[in-house]
């Protein structure tokens, strides 16, 4: 009986770990999409003459930082 409980506990722990990893991936993708939206809005405003080029540069740097940390999978999603 103890072996069964140990295996069940291992499976439950594995499931929790996988769930947390998936949640982290989804949150990173959402953050990446939000950063892309901010970059697009900053660029659009700059092109219309009402934006600040520094805001576009900051938004671009934020996207690049996110890619360095989490990868670029959110660009394909």
mmCIF file of C-alpha atoms in Angstrom:
data_model
loop_
_atom_site.group_PDB
_atom_site.id
_atom_site.type_symbol
_atom_site.label_atom_id
_atom_site.label_comp_id
_atom_site.label_asym_id
_atom_site.label_seq_id
_atom_site.Cartn_x
_atom_site.Cartn_y
_atom_site.Cartn_z
ATOM 1 C CA UNK A 1 0.000 0.000 0.000
ATOM 2 C CA UNK A 2 2.856 2.373 0.793
ATOM 3 C CA UNK A 3 4.303 1.906 -2.716
ATOM 4 C CA UNK A 4 0.977 2.817 -4.274
ATOM 5 C CA UNK A 5 0.708 5.971 -2.180
ATOM 6 C CA UNK A 6 4.290 6.955 -3.024
ATOM 7 C CA UNK A 7 3.592 6.552 -6.752
ATOM 8 C CA UNK A 8 0.348 8.508 -6.459
ATOM 9 C CA UNK A 9 2.157 11.274 -4.597
ATOM 10 C CA UNK A 10 4.875 11.371 -7.275
ATOM 11 C CA UNK A 11 2.298 11.597 -10.051
ATOM 12 C CA UNK A 12 0.431 14.358 -8.253
ATOM 13 C CA UNK A 13 3.662 16.285 -7.721
ATOM 14 C CA UNK A 14 4.613 15.830 -11.383
ATOM 15 C CA UNK A 15 1.177 17.081 -12.412
ATOM 16 C CA UNK A 16 1.512 20.152 -10.205
ATOM 17 C CA UNK A 17 4.969 20.892 -11.595
ATOM 18 C CA UNK A 18 3.759 20.557 -15.183
ATOM 19 C CA UNK A 19 0.741 22.737 -14.444
ATOM 20 C CA UNK A 20 2.929 25.443 -12.940
ATOM 21 C CA UNK A 21 5.267 25.329 -15.938
ATOM 22 C CA UNK A 22 2.341 25.699 -18.326
ATOM 23 C CA UNK A 23 0.924 28.573 -16.294
ATOM 24 C CA UNK A 24 4.320 30.305 -16.359
ATOM 25 C CA UNK A 25 4.482 29.846 -20.144
ATOM 26 C CA UNK A 26 1.011 31.302 -20.628
ATOM 27 C CA UNK A 27 1.798 34.269 -18.397
ATOM 28 C CA UNK A 28 5.068 34.915 -20.285
ATOM 29 C CA UNK A 29 3.185 34.795 -23.598
ATOM 30 C CA UNK A 30 0.586 37.258 -22.353
ATOM 31 C CA UNK A 31 3.273 39.591 -21.076
ATOM 32 C CA UNK A 32 5.056 39.344 -24.431
ATOM 33 C CA UNK A 33 1.866 40.165 -26.312
ATOM 34 C CA UNK A 34 1.255 43.155 -24.051
ATOM 35 C CA UNK A 35 4.780 44.403 -24.699
ATOM 36 C CA UNK A 36 4.253 44.066 -28.455
ATOM 37 C CA UNK A 37 1.024 46.065 -28.204
ATOM 38 C CA UNK A 38 2.844 48.807 -26.317
ATOM 39 C CA UNK A 39 5.604 48.832 -28.927
ATOM 40 C CA UNK A 40 3.068 49.065 -31.731
ATOM 41 C CA UNK A 41 1.182 51.883 -30.022
ATOM 42 C CA UNK A 42 4.391 53.805 -29.350
ATOM 43 C CA UNK A 43 5.550 53.393 -32.945
ATOM 44 C CA UNK A 44 2.153 54.410 -34.305
ATOM 45 C CA UNK A 45 2.081 57.528 -32.135
ATOM 46 C CA UNK A 46 5.631 58.391 -33.181
ATOM 47 C CA UNK A 47 4.755 58.036 -36.875
ATOM 48 C CA UNK A 48 1.707 60.267 -36.449
ATOM 49 C CA UNK A 49 3.855 62.946 -34.862
ATOM 50 C CA UNK A 50 2.319 62.745 -31.407
ATOM 51 C CA UNK A 51 4.699 60.185 -29.920
ATOM 52 C CA UNK A 52 8.122 60.342 -28.398
ATOM 53 C CA UNK A 53 10.899 58.315 -30.051
ATOM 54 C CA UNK A 54 12.218 57.495 -26.572
ATOM 55 C CA UNK A 55 8.943 55.732 -25.763
ATOM 56 C CA UNK A 56 9.335 53.595 -28.883
ATOM 57 C CA UNK A 57 12.920 52.780 -27.955
ATOM 58 C CA UNK A 58 11.926 51.878 -24.390
ATOM 59 C CA UNK A 59 9.139 49.635 -25.651
ATOM 60 C CA UNK A 60 11.523 47.936 -28.080
ATOM 61 C CA UNK A 61 14.050 47.374 -25.304
ATOM 62 C CA UNK A 62 11.323 45.861 -23.121
ATOM 63 C CA UNK A 63 10.417 43.414 -25.903
ATOM 64 C CA UNK A 64 14.072 42.505 -26.415
ATOM 65 C CA UNK A 65 14.530 41.970 -22.683
ATOM 66 C CA UNK A 66 11.462 39.747 -22.571
ATOM 67 C CA UNK A 67 12.823 37.693 -25.487
ATOM 68 C CA UNK A 68 16.175 37.324 -23.731
ATOM 69 C CA UNK A 69 14.442 36.047 -20.595
ATOM 70 C CA UNK A 70 11.567 33.974 -21.995
ATOM 71 C CA UNK A 71 12.404 33.317 -25.638
ATOM 72 C CA UNK A 72 10.488 34.432 -28.699
ATOM 73 C CA UNK A 73 7.709 31.818 -28.756
ATOM 74 C CA UNK A 74 5.105 34.536 -28.128
ATOM 75 C CA UNK A 75 5.968 36.024 -31.536
ATOM 76 C CA UNK A 76 4.637 32.897 -33.247
ATOM 77 C CA UNK A 77 1.537 32.481 -31.110
#
